[in-house]
Coordinates of C-alpha atoms in Angstrom, one line a residue:
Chain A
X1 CA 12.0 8.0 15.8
X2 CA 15.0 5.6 15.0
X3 CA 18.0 7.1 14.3
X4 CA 19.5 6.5 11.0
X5 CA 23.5 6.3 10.6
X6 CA 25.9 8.9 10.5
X7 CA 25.7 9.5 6.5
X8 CA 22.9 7.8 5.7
X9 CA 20.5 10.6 5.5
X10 CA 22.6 12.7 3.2
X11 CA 23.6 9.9 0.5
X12 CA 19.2 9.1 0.5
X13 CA 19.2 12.4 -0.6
X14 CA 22.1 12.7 -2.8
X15 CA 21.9 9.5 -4.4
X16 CA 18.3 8.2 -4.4
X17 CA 17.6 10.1 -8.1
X18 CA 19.9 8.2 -9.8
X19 CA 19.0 5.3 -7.9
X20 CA 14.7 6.1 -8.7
X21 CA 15.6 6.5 -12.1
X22 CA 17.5 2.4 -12.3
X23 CA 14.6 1.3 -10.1
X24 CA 11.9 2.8 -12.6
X25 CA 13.4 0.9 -15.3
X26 CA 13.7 -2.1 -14.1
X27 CA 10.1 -1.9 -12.5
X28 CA 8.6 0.5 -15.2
X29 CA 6.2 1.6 -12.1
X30 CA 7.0 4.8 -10.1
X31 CA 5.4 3.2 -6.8
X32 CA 6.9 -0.1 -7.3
X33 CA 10.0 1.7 -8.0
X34 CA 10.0 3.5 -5.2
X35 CA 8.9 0.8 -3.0
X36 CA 11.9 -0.8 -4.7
X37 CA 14.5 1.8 -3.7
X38 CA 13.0 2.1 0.0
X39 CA 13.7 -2.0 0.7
X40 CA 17.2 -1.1 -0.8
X41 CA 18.0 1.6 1.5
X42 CA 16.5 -0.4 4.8
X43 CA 18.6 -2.8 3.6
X44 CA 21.6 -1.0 3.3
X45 CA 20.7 0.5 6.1
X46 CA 21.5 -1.9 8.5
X47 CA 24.4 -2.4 6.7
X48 CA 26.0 0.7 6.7
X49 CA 28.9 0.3 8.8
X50 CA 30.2 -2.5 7.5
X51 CA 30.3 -0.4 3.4
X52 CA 33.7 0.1 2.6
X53 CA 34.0 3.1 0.6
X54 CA 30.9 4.5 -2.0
X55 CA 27.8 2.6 -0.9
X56 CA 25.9 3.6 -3.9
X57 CA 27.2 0.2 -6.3
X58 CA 26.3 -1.5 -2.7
X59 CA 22.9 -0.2 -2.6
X60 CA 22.5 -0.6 -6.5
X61 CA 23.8 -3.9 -6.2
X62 CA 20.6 -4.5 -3.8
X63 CA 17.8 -2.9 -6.0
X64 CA 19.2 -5.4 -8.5
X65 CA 18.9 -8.5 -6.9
X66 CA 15.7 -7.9 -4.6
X67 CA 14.1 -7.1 -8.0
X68 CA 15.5 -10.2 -9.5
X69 CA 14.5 -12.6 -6.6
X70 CA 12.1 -11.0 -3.5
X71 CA 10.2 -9.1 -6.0
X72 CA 9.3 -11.9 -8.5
X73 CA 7.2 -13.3 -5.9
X74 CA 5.0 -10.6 -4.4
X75 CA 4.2 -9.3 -8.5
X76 CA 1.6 -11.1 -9.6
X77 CA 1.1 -8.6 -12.6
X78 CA 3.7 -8.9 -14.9
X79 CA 4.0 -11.8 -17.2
X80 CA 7.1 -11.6 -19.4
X81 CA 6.6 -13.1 -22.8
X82 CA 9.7 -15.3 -24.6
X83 CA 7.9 -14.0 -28.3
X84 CA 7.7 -10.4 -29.0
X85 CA 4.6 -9.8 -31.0
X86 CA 5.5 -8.7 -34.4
X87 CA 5.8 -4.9 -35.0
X88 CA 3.8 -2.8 -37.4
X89 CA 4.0 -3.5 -40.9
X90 CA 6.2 -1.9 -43.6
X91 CA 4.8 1.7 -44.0
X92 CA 7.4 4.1 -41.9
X93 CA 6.6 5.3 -38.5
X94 CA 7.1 8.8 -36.8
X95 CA 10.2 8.6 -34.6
X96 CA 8.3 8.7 -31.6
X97 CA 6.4 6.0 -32.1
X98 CA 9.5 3.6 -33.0
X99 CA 10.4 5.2 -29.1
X100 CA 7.5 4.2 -27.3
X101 CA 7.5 0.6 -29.5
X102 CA 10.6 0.3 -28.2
X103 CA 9.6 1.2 -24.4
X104 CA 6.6 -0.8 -24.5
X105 CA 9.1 -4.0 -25.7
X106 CA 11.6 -3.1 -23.6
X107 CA 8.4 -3.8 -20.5
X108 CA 7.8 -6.9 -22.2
X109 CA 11.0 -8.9 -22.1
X110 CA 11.9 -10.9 -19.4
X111 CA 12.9 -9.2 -16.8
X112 CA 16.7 -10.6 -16.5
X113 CA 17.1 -9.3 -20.1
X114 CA 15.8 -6.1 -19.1
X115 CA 17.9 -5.8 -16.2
X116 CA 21.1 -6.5 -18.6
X117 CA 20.0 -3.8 -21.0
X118 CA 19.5 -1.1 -18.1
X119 CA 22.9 -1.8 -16.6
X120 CA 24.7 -2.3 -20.5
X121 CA 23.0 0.5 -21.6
X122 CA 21.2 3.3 -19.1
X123 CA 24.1 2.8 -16.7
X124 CA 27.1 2.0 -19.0
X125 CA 28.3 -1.0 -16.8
X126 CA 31.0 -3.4 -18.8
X127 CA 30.0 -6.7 -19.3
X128 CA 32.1 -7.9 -16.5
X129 CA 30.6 -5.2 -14.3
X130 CA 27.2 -6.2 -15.1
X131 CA 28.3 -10.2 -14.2
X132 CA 29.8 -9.4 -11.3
X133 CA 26.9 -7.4 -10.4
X134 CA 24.0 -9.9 -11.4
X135 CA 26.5 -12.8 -10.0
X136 CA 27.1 -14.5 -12.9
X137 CA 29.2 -14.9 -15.9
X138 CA 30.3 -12.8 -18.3
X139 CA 29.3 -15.5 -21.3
X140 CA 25.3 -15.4 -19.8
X141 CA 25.7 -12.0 -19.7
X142 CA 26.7 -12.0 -22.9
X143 CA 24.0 -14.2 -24.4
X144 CA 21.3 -12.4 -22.6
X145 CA 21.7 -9.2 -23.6
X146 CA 22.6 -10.8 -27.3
X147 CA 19.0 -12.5 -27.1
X148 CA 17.3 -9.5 -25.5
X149 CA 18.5 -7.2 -28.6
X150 CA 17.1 -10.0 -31.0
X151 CA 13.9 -10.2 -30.1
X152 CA 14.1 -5.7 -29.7
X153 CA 15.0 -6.6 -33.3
X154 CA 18.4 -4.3 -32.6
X155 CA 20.5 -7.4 -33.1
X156 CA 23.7 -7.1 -35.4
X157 CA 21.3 -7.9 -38.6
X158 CA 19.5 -4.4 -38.0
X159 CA 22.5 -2.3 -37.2
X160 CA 24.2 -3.4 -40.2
X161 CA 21.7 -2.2 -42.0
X162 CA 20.8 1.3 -40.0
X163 CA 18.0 3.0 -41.5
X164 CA 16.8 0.3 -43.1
X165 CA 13.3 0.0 -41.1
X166 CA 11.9 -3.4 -41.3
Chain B
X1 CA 16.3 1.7 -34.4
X2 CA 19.9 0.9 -33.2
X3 CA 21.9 0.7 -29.8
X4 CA 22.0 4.4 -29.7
X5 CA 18.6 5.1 -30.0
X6 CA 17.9 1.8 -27.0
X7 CA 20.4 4.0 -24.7
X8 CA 18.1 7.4 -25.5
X9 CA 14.9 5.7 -24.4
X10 CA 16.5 4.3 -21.1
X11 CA 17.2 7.8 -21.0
X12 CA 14.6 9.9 -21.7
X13 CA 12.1 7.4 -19.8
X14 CA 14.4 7.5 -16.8
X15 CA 14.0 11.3 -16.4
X16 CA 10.5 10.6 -15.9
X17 CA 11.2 9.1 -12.4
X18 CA 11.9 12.8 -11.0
X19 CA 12.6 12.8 -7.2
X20 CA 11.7 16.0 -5.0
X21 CA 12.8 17.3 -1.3
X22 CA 9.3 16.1 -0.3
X23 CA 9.7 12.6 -1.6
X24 CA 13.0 12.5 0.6
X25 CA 11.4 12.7 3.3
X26 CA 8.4 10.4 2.5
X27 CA 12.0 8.1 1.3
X28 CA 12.8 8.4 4.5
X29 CA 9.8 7.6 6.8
X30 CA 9.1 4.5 4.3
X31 CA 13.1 3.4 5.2
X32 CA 12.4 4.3 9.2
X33 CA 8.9 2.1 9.0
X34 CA 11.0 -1.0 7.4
X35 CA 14.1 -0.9 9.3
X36 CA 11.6 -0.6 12.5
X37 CA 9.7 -3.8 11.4
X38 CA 12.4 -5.5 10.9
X39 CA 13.8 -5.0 14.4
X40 CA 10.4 -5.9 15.6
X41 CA 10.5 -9.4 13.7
X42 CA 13.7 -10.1 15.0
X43 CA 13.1 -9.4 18.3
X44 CA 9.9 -11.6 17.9
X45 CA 11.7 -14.5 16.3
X46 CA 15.1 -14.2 19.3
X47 CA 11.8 -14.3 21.8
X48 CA 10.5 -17.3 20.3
X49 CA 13.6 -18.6 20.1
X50 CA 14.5 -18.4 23.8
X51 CA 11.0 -20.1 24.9
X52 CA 11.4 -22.6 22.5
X53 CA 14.7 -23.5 23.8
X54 CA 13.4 -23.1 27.2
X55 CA 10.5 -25.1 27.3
X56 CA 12.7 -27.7 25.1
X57 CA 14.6 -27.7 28.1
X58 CA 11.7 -28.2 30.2
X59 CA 10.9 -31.1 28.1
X60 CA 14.4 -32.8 28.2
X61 CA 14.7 -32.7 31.9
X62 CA 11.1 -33.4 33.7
X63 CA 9.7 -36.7 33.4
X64 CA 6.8 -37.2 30.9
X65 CA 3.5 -38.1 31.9
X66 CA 1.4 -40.5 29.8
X67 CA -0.9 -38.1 27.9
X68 CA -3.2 -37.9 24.9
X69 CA -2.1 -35.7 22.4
X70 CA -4.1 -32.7 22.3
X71 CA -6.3 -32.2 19.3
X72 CA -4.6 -29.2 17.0
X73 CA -6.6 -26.0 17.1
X74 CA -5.9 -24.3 13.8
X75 CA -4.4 -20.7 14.5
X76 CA -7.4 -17.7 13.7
X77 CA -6.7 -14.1 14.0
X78 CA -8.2 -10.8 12.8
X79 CA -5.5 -9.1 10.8
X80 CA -3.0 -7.5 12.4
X81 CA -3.2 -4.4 10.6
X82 CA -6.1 -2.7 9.5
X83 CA -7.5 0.8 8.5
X84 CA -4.2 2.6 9.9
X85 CA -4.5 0.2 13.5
X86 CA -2.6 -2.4 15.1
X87 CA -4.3 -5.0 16.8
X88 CA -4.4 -4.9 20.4
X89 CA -6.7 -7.3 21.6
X90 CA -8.8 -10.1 20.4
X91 CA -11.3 -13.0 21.0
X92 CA -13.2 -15.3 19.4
X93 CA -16.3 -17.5 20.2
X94 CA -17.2 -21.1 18.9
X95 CA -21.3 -21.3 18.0
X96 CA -23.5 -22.4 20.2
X97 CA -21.5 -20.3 22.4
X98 CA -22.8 -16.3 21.8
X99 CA -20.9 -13.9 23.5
X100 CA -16.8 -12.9 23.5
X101 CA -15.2 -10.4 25.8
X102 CA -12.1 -8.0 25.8
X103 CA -10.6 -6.6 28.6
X104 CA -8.1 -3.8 27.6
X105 CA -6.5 -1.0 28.3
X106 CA -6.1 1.4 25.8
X107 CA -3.3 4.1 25.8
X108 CA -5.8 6.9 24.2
X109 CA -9.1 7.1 22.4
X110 CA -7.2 6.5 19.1
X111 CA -8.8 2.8 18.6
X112 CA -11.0 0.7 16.9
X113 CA -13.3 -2.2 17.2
X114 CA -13.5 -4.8 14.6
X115 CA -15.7 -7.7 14.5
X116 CA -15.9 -10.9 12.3
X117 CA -18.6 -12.9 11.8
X118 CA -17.7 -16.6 9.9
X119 CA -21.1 -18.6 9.1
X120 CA -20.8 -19.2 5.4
X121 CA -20.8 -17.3 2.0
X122 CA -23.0 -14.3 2.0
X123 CA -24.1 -15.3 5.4
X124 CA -23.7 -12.7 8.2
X125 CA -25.1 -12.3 11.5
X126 CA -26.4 -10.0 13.7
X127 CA -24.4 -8.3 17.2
X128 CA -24.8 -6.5 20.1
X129 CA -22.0 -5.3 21.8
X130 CA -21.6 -3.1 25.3
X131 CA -18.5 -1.0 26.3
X132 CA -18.7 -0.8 30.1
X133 CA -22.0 -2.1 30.0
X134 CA -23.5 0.6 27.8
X135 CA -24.7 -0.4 24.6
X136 CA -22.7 0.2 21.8
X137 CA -24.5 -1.6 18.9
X138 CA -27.9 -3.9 19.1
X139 CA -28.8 -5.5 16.5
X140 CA -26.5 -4.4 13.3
X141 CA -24.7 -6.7 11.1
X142 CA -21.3 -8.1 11.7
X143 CA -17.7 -7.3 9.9
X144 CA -15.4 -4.5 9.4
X145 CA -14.6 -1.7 12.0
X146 CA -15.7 1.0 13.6
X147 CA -14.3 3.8 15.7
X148 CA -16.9 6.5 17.0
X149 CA -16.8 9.9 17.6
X150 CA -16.1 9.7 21.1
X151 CA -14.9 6.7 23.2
X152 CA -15.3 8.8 26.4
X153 CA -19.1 8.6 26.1
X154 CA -19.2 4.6 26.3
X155 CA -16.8 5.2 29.7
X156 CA -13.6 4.6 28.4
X157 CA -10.5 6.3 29.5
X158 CA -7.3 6.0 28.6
X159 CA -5.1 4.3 30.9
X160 CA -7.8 2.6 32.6
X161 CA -9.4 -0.9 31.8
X162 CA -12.2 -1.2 29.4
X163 CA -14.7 -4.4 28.9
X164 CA -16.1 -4.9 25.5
X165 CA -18.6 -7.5 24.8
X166 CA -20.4 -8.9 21.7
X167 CA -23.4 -11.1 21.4
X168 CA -24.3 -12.6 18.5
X169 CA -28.5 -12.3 18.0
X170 CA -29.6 -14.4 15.5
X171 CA -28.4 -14.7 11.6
X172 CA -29.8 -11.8 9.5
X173 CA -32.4 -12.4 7.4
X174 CA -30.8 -12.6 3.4
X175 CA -34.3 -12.1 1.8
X176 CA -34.4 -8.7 3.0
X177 CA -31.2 -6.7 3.2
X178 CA -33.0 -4.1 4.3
X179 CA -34.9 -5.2 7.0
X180 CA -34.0 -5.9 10.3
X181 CA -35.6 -9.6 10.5
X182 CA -33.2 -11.8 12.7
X183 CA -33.1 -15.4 11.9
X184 CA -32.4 -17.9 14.8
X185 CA -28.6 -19.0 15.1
X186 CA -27.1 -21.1 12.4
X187 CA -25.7 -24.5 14.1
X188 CA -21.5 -23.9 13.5
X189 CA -19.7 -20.8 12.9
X190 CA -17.2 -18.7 14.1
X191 CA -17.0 -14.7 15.5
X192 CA -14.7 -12.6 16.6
X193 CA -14.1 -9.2 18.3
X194 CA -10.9 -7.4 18.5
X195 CA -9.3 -3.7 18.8
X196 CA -6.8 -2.2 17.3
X197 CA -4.8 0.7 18.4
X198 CA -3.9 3.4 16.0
X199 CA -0.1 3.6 14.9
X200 CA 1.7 6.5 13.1
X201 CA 1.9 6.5 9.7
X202 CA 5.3 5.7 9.2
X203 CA 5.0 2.6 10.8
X204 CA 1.4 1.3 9.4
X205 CA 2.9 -1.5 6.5
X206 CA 1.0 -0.8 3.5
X207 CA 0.7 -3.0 1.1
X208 CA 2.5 -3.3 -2.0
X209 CA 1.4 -1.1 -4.7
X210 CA -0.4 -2.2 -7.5
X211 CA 0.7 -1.3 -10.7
X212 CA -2.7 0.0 -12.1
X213 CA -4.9 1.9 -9.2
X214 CA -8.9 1.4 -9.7
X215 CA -10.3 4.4 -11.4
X216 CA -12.1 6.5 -9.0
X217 CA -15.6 6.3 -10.3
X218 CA -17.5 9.6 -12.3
X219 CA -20.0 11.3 -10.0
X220 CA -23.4 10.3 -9.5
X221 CA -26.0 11.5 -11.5
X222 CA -26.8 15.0 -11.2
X223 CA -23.5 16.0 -9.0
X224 CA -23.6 20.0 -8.5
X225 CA -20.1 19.9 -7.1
X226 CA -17.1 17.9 -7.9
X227 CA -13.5 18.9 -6.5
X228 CA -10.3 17.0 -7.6
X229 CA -6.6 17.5 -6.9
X230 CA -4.6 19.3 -9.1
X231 CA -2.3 17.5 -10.8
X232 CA 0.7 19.5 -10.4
X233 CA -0.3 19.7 -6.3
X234 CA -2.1 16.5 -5.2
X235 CA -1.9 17.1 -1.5
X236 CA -2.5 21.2 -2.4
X237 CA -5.6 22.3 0.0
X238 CA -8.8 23.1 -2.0
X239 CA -11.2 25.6 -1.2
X240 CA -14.9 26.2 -3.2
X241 CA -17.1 29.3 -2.3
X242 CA -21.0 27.7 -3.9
X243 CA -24.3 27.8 -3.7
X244 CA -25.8 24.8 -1.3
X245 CA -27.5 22.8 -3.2
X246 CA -29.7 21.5 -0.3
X247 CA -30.6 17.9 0.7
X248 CA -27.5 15.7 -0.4
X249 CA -25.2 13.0 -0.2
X250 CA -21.2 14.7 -0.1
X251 CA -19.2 11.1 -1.1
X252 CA -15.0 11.4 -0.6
X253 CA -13.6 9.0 -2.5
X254 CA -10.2 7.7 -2.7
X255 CA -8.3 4.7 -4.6
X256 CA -4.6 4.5 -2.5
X257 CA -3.6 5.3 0.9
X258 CA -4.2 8.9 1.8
X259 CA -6.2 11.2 4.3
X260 CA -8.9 13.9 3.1
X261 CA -10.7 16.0 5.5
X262 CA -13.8 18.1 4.4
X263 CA -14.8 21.2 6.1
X264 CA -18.0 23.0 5.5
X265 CA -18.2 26.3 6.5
X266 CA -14.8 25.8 8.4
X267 CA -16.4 22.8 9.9
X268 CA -15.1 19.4 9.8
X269 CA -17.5 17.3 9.0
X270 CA -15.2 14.7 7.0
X271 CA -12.2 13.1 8.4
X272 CA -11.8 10.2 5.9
X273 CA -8.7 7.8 6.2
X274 CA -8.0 5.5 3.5
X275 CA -4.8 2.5 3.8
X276 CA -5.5 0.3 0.8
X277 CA -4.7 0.4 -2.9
X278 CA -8.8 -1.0 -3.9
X279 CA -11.1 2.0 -4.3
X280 CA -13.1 4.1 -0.7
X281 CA -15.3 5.7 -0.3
X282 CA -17.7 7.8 2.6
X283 CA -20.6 9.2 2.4
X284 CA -22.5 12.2 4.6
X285 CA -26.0 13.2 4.2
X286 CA -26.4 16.4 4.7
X287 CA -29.3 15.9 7.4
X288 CA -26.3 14.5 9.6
X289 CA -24.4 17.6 9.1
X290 CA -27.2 19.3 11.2
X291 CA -27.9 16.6 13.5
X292 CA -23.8 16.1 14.1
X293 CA -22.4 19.3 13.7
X294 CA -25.2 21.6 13.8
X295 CA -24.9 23.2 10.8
X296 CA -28.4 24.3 9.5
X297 CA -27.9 24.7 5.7
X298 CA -30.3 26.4 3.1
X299 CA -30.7 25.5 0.1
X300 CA -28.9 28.9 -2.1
X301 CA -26.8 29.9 0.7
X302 CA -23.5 30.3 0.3
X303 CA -21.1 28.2 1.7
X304 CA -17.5 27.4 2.0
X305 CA -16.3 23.7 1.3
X306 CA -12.5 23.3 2.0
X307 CA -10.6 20.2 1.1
X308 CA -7.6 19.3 2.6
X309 CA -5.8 15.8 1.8
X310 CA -2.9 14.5 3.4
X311 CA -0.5 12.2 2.6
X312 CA -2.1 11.3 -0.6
X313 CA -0.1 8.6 -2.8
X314 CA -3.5 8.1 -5.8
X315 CA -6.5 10.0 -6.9
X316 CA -9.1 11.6 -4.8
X317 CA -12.5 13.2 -5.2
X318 CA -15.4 14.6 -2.8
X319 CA -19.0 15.4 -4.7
X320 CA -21.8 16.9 -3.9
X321 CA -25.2 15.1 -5.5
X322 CA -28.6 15.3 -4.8
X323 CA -30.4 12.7 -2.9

């Protein structure tokens, strides 16, 4: 059996909920998820000795860009959508429902968006933490997550005007 | 709906991606298996890279004869991976040609033997093939693998060379699926016959998971038995005191990689290994349970069926209907 490094085994364990529960956002798919997290940690794996302090932004940092680059071209099965299809009409809706609309749009934006949104708003990055993360600036961060709430409808229009449904 | 209520969702929906001590360790074999392939390509590619630089050497320094290019033979292999083996061996024939041969030597009786037959769409043909000169197959159709009971009965043993041989007989007849009728050899095609050597587990590449698995599909018509996992305890062992229902077909079906053995009456009469995400499945007529395992089975007796899967990452299912 290989041998993993001094470490590794015991931050899997310690830190690969937190880092199933990024990956299942992002991917919306336990398997793929997990598959996800597993090419992380091989990853990081033969990295090890050379992470300077916490490895777990290192390894997040990885499950973020191998879903934004290697993973776009094995998945044939997701087709993000620039147009949201519009939502149910006037009458009001049970809270849970407005929940799993908003899951179900959440899996339909594209998947950059998406990954803003998780690291904005499931892992409470700062906009310059999520740029720096996603290697980019902190203006397309800006404008993506800004574009990604729009078409959620949860742009500045709908929280103005909380508990207003439209 | 407003940021607040985005940040629950990511929330709540997050939770649902629970880990457990047995997924660590799963977490970890999957890791092992990658890191492991990994080192295997890249000792591959530093190989490659050292012939190429050799024989680019070779090339530089002796003089060049005046040659004709040789024609490009586009490459052909079996895959390298295949129901939970890695291929060992392989060789492939040309028609007219009509026969291939292995020569191997396997490490245990842990292998298979695949064959491929290439002669046109929903054309197949049919083989023979010896192991040590004993017959192993005459006249069945080409494709897929097979690994028998016993090795050791067609002479091989482990450590020691073994000689394989197919012959193509003829193309079957497409008219009758269910006859035997042997056609005369189309003029072009291709075959092929390889082995495979079983590898662990944790370092057999699956393939990527699909997001939807195929449904395992509702028991036959008539099915007196039908055991499933439970839910809470997919890889739980499940055991079923009933009634026999006499003649029968028992089918175990799976839709992901997994491993369900059947034992009747403490016998195992299925060992069923499964290493793709489309839907398997294997039958066993209860006729072969005497034959095979000598277990003479009334109808109303009572009999024990245990099921225990392994490793199971879908859905699984074994019935018993009536034939």
């Amino acid at each position: 059996m290989v041998r993993s490094p001094e470490g590794f085994e015991e931050f899997v364990a310690v830190a690969s909920p937190r880092l199933l529960r990024t990956a299942f956002l992002l991917t919306r798919d336990a398997g793929h998820a997990e598959d996800l997290v597993q090419t992380a940690l091989a990853r990081a794996w033969r990295a090890w000795h050379r992470i300077d302090g916490d490895p777990e932004p290192y390894v997040r940092r990885i499950i973020v860009t191998s879903h934004a680059t290697w993973w776009r071209r094995r998945w044939r099965g997701e087709e993000p959508t620039g147009e949201l299809p519009e939502r149910a009409g006037e009458s009001p809706q049970a809270a849970v429902d407005e929940r799993e609309w908003l899951w179900q749009a959440l899996g339909r934006l594209p998947r950059r968006q998406r990954t803003v949104l998780v690291l904005r708003f499931y892992e409470d990055l700062t906009e310059a933490q999520v740029a720096g993360l996603l290697g980019c600036s902190v203006g397309t961060v800006k404008s993506q997550a800004s574009k990604a709430l729009a078409k959620l409808r949860l742009d500045d229009t709908i929280i103005t005007f909380e508990g207003v449904r439209r | 709906m407003n940021l607040t209520d985005l940040s629950e969702v990511l929330h709540e929906r997050a939770e649902l991606a629970d880990s457990s001590h047995e997924a660590h360790e799963a977490r970890m074999a999957g890791v092992r298996a990658r890191v492991s392939a990994t080192r295997r390509r890249r000792a591959v590619a530093g190989v490659a890279c050292v012939v190429l630089a050799l024989v680019g050497i070779v090339h530089a320094v002796l003089p060049r004869p005046e040659a004709l290019p040789e024609p490009a033979v586009p490459p052909r292999s079996l895959p390298e991976y295949q129901s939970g083996t890695r291929l060992l061996t392989q060789a492939w024939g040309d028609l007219p040609s009509t026969s291939v041969t292995v020569r191997f030597t396997p490490k245990s009786l842990n292998f298979w033997m695949f064959t491929q037959c290439d002669v046109g769409k929903d054309r197949n043909l049919a083989i023979a093939v010896t192991v040590n000169d004993r017959s192993f197959a005459d006249g069945n159709g080409c494709g897929g693998g097979i690994k028998p009971k016993d090795w050791s009965s067609l002479g091989v043993v482990p450590g020691q060379p073994t000689v394989m041989t197919m012959t193509v007989l003829g193309e079957l007849g497409r008219d009758e699926p269910t006859s035997s009728k042997v056609l005369p050899l189309p003029p072009s095609g291709s075959f092929a016959l390889g082995v495979g050597e079983q590898v662990p587990v944790s370092e057999y590449p699956l393939p990527p998971r699909p997001q939807t698995l195929q449904p395992i599909l509702p028991p036959g018509p008539g099915a007196t038995i039908e055991l499933k996992p439970d839910p809470s305890d997919p890889v739980a062992r499940k055991e079923l005191t009933v009634e026999w229902p006499g003649s029968n077909t028992m089918t175990v079906q799976m839709n992901a990689p997994g491993r369900v053995r059947v034992l009747v009456n403490d016998v195992e009469v299925v060992d069923f290994s499964h290493w793709s995400y489309a839907s398997g499945s294997t039958p066993v007529w209860s006729d072969h349970l005497k034959e095979t395992y000598g277990l003479d089975l009334s109808e109303g007796q009572t009999v024990k069926i245990t099921v225990i899967p392994e490793r199971i990452t879908g859905d699984w299912m074994v019935t018993l209907a009536p034939r």
